[in-house]
XYZ file of C-alpha atoms in Angstrom:
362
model
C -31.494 5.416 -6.788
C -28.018 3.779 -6.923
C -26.856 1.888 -9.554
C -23.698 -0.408 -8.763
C -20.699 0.690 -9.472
C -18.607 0.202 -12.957
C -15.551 -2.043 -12.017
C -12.483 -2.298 -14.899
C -11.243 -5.682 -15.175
C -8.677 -6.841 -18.247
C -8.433 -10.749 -18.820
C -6.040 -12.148 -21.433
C -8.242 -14.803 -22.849
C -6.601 -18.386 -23.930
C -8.883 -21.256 -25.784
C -9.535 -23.746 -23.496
C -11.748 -26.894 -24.514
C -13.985 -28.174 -22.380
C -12.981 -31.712 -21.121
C -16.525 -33.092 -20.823
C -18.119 -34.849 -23.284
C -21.369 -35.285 -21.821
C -21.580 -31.757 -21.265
C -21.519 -28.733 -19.610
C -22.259 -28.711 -15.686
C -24.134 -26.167 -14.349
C -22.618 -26.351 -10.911
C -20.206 -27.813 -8.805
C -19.723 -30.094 -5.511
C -16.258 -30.487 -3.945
C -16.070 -33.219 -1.496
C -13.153 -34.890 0.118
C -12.351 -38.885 -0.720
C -11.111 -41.713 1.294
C -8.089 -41.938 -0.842
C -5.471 -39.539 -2.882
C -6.591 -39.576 -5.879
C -9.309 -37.203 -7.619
C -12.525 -37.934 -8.994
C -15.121 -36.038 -11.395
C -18.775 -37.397 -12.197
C -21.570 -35.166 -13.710
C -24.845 -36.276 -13.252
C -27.886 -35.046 -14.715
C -30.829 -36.089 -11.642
C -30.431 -37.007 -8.217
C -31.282 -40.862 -8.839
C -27.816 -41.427 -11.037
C -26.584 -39.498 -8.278
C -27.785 -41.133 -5.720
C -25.798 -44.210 -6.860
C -22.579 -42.898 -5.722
C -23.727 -40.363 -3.103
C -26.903 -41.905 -0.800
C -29.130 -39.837 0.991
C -26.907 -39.828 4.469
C -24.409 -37.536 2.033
C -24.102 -33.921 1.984
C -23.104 -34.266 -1.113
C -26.558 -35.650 -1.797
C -28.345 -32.804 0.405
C -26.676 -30.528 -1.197
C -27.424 -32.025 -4.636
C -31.005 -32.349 -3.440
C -31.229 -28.964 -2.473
C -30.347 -27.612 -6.057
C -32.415 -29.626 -8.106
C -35.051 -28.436 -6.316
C -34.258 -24.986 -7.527
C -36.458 -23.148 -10.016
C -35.255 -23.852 -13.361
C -32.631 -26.433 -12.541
C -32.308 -29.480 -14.573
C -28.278 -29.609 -14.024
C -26.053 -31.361 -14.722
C -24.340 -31.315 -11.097
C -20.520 -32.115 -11.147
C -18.943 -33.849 -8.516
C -14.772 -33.535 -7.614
C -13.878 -35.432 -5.016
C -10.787 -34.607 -4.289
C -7.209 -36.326 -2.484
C -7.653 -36.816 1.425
C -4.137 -35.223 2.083
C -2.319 -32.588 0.808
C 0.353 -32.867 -2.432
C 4.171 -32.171 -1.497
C 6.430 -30.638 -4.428
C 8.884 -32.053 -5.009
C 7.580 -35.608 -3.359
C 9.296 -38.303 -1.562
C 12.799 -35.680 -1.109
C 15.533 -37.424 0.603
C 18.067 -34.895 1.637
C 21.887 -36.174 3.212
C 23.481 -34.179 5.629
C 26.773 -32.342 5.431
C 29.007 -30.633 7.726
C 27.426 -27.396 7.073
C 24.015 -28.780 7.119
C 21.373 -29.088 4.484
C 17.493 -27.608 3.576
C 15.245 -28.930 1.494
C 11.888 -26.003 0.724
C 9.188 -28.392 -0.392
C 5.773 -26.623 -1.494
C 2.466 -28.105 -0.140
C -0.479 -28.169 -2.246
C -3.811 -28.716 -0.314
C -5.905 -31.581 -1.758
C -8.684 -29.587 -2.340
C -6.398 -27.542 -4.584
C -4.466 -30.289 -6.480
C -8.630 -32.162 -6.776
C -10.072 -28.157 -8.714
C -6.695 -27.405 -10.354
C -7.893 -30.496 -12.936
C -11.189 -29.140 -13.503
C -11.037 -25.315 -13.671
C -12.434 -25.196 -17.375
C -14.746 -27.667 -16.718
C -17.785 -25.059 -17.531
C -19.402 -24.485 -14.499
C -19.879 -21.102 -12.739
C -20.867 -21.907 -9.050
C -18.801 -23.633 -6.837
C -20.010 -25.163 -3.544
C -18.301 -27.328 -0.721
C -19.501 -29.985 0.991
C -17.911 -30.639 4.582
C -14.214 -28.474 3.839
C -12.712 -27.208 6.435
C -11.596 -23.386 7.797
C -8.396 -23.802 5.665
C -9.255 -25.540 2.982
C -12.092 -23.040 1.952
C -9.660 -20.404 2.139
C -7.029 -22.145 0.084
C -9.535 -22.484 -2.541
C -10.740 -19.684 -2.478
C -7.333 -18.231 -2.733
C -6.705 -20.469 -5.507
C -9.964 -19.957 -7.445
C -9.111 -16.223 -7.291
C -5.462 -16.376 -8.536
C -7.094 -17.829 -11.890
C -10.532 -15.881 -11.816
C -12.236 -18.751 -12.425
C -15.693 -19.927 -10.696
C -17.496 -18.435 -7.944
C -17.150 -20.441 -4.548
C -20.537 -20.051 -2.795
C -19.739 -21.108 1.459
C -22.647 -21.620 3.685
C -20.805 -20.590 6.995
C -22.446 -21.713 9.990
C -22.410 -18.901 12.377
C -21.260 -15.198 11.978
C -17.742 -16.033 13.815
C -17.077 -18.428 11.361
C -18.036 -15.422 8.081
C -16.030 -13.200 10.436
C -12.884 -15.417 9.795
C -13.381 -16.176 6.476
C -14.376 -12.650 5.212
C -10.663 -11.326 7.073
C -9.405 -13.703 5.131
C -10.652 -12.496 1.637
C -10.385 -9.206 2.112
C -7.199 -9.560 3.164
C -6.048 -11.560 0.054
C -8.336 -10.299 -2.755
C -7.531 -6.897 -3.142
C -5.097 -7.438 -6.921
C -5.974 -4.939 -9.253
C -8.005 -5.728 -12.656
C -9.371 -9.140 -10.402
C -12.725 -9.638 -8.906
C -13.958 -10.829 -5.818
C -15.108 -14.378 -6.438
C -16.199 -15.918 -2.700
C -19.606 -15.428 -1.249
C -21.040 -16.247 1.668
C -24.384 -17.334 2.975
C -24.822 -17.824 6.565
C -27.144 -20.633 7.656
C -27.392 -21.996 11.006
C -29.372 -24.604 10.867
C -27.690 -27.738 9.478
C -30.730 -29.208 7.631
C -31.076 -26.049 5.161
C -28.895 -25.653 2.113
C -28.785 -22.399 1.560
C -25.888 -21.655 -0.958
C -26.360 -24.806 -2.805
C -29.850 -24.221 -3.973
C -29.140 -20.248 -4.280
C -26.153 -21.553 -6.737
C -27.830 -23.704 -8.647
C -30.957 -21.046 -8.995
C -28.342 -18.497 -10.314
C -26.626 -21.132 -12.786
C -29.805 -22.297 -13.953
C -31.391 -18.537 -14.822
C -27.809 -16.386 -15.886
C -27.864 -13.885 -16.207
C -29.366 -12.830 -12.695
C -28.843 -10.858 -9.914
C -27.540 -12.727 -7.046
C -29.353 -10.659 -4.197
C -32.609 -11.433 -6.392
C -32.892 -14.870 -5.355
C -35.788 -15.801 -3.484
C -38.496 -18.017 -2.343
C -36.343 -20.784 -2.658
C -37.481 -24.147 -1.220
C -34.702 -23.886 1.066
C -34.667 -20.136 2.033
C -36.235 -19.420 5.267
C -34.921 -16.887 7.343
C -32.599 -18.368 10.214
C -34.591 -17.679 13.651
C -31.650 -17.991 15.380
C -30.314 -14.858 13.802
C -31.124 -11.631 15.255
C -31.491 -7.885 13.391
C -27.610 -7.118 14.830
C -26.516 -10.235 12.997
C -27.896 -9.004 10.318
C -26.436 -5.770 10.493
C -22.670 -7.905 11.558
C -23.113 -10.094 8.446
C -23.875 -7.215 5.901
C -20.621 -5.389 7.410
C -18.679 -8.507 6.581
C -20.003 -8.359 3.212
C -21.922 -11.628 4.148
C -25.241 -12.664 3.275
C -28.395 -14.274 4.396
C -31.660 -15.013 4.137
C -34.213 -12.214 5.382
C -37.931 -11.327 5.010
C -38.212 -9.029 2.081
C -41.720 -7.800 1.795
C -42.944 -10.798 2.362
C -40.206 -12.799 0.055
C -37.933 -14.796 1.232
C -34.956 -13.210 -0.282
C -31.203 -13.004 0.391
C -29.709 -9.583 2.298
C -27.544 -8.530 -0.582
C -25.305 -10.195 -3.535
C -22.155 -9.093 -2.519
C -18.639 -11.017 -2.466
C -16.524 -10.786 0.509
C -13.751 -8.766 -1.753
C -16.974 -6.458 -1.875
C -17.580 -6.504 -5.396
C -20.794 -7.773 -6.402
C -21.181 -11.684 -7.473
C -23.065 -11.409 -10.864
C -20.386 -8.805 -11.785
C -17.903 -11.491 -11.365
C -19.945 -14.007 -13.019
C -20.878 -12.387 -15.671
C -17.650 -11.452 -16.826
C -16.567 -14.972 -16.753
C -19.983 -15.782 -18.799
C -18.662 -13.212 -20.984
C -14.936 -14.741 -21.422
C -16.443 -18.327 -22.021
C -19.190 -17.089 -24.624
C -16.289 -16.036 -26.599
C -13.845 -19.244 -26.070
C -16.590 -21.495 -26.865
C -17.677 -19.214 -29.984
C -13.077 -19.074 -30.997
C -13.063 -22.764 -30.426
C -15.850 -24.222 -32.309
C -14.761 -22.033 -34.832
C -10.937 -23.610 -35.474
C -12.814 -26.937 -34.789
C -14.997 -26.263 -37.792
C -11.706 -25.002 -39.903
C -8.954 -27.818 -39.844
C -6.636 -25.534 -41.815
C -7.163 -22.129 -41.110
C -5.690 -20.052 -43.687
C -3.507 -17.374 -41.253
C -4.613 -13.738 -43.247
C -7.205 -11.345 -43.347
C -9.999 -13.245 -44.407
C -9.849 -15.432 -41.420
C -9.161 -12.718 -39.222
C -12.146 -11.076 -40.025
C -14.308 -14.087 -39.484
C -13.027 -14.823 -36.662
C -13.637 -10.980 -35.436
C -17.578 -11.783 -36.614
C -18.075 -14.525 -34.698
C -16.937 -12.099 -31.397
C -19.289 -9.136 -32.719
C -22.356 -12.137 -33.041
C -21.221 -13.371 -29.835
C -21.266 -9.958 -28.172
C -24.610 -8.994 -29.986
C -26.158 -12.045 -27.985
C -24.819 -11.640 -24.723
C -26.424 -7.836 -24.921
C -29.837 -9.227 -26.087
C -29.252 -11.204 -23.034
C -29.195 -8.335 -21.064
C -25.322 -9.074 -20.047
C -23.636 -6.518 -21.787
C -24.286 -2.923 -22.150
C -23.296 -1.857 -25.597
C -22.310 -4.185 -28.535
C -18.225 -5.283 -28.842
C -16.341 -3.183 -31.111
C -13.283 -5.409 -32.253
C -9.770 -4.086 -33.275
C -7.796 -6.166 -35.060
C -4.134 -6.606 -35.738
C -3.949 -7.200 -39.782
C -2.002 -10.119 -41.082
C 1.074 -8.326 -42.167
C 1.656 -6.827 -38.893
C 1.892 -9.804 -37.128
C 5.479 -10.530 -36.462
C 6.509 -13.934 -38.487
C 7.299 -15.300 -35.341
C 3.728 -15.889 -34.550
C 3.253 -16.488 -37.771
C 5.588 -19.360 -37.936
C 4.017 -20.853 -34.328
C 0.311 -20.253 -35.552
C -0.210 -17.642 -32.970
C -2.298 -14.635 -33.568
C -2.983 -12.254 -30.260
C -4.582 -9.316 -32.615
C -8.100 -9.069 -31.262
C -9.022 -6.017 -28.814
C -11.996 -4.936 -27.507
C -13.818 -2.976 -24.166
C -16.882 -4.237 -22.818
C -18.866 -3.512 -20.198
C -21.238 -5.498 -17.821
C -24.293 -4.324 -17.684
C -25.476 -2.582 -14.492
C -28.753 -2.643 -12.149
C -30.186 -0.608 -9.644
C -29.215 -1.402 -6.165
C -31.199 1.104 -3.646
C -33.698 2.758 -4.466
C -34.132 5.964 -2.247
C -37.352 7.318 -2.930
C -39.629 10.535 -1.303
C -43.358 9.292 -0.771
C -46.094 12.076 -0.035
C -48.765 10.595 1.324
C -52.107 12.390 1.567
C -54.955 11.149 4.409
């Protein structure tokens, strides 16, 4: 038996409000516009979707696909984002000299400047509808550098994982930072795979991602043969295969090769607590900065970290440090700043393999 292994990851965590008042989506859709400008819409059913998004839209597939998925009742946001890619600094006009002159401008992808806006948001999953080769590694790149949201790709053949997956390995190897790109190979162009398997997993947290199964969308891909199989699994791909008789997918790995609820989860774990910190100072309009407050606000991470274990998330309960009041320099003091808490968690772990000896007697 194999239980997966214990990875060490250390986030400095910052308040961040969410910026949607209608709530919290449970997934994402990234689709490119017409135009250079970004969009967001969340929409709770595919009918008010359907008003922006008809069913000729893979946007609408894909939305289709999810709400479908056991559990699922969404809300499903939408970013479209700009058509070309943002120049810094824009519109440079250089003049020439006798010894020449250089202007460096950085290039932003659209798909980067469109997520950028919408990182805390509150969704988990992350899927793409219609990006190309570079811009799913860009964001990908990009949604790593912030450890924020898993990207879920449906590749279309095992090339195309092959590229990607050399490309992720290749870039996500920082210490302390997970893996947060899967992929799902899918051949066939009428199946949403990682859409529905996203919204399934956002819908039912916390869950195992290789646990998925028997989807309406998962079938396994005929065109697909036991070597792919054995190419995607080396890429630290996945796909849907015939478990037993359930349709299930091969494993729940990330390319970086760290597994995706691990990933996940910690986030789950870093927004229980910034939604817990923030409703708290939204409750308190004048926080009195000293040791009373500090120790409430320590509570409400120990109640937080008591129901993420009940949820099966974490292993053990949070044991908080605390800086005390008159050891915070009056610097901090004097900006409102306290960065006092501490504490070690860990994600709670599963069996993986199970290697068993079975004596059978005839």
């Amino acid at each position: 038996m194999a239980i997966k292994q214990t990875t060490d990851v250390h986030f400095t965590v910052a308040i961040h409000a969410l910026k949607n008042p209608s709530g919290t989506p449970a997934v994402g859709i990234a689709t490119k516009g017409k135009d250079a400008t970004t969009k967001a819409s969340i929409y709770t059913d595919l009918y008010s979707l359907s008003a922006d998004f008809d069913e000729t839209t893979g946007v609408y597939s894909q939305a289709e696909a999810m709400f479908d998925a056991d559990n699922f009742k969404g809300p499903v946001e939408v970013i479209t984002y700009p058509n070309v890619d943002s120049k810094t600094p824009a519109n440079v006009q250089t003049t020439g000299t006798t010894t020449g002159a250089t202007v460096t401008a950085t290039t932003t992808p659209g798909i980067v400047v469109g997520l950028a806006e919408h990182l805390f948001d509150g969704f988990k999953y992350l899927v793409l509808d219609g990006a190309t080769e570079a811009e799913t590694e860009a964001v990908s790149d990009f949604l790593y550098d912030n450890q924020r949201i898993m990207l879920v790709t449906q590749p279309k053949s095992v090339a195309d994982l092959q590229t990607l997956s050399t490309h992720v390995k290749g870039i996500q190897t920082k210490k302390n930072s997970l893996g947060n790109t899967a992929a799902i190979v899918e051949t066939a162009s009428d199946r949403f795979v990682a859409a529905q398997a996203a919204a399934y997993a956002a819908a039912n947290l916390p869950v195992d991602f290789q646990h998925i199964g028997n989807q309406t969308q998962f079938e396994p891909d005929a065109d697909l043969s036991t070597d792919d199989y054995n190419t995607i699994a080396s890429a630290n791909g996945t796909v849907v295969v015939n478990k037993s008789g359930d349709y299930m997918l091969l494993n729940g790995l990330a390319l970086a090769g760290n597994y995706v609820d691990q990933f996940v989860h910690t986030q789950l774990v870093i927004d229980t607590f910034q939604t817990a910190l923030q409703k708290y100072l939204n409750r308190h309009n004048f926080p009195i900065f000293n040791d009373a407050t500090i120790k409430e606000m320590a509570q409400t991470i120990e109640a937080c970290g008591q129901q993420l274990q009940q949820q099966g998330v974490l292993a053990s309960a949070v044991k908080i440090t605390s800086v005390p009041r008159s050891n915070v320099s009056s610097s901090d003091v004097d900006a409102r700043k306290y960065n006092g808490f501490g504490f070690n968690v860990q994600i709670a772990d599963d069996i993986d393999t199970i290697n068993a000896k079975i004596d059978l007697t005839l």
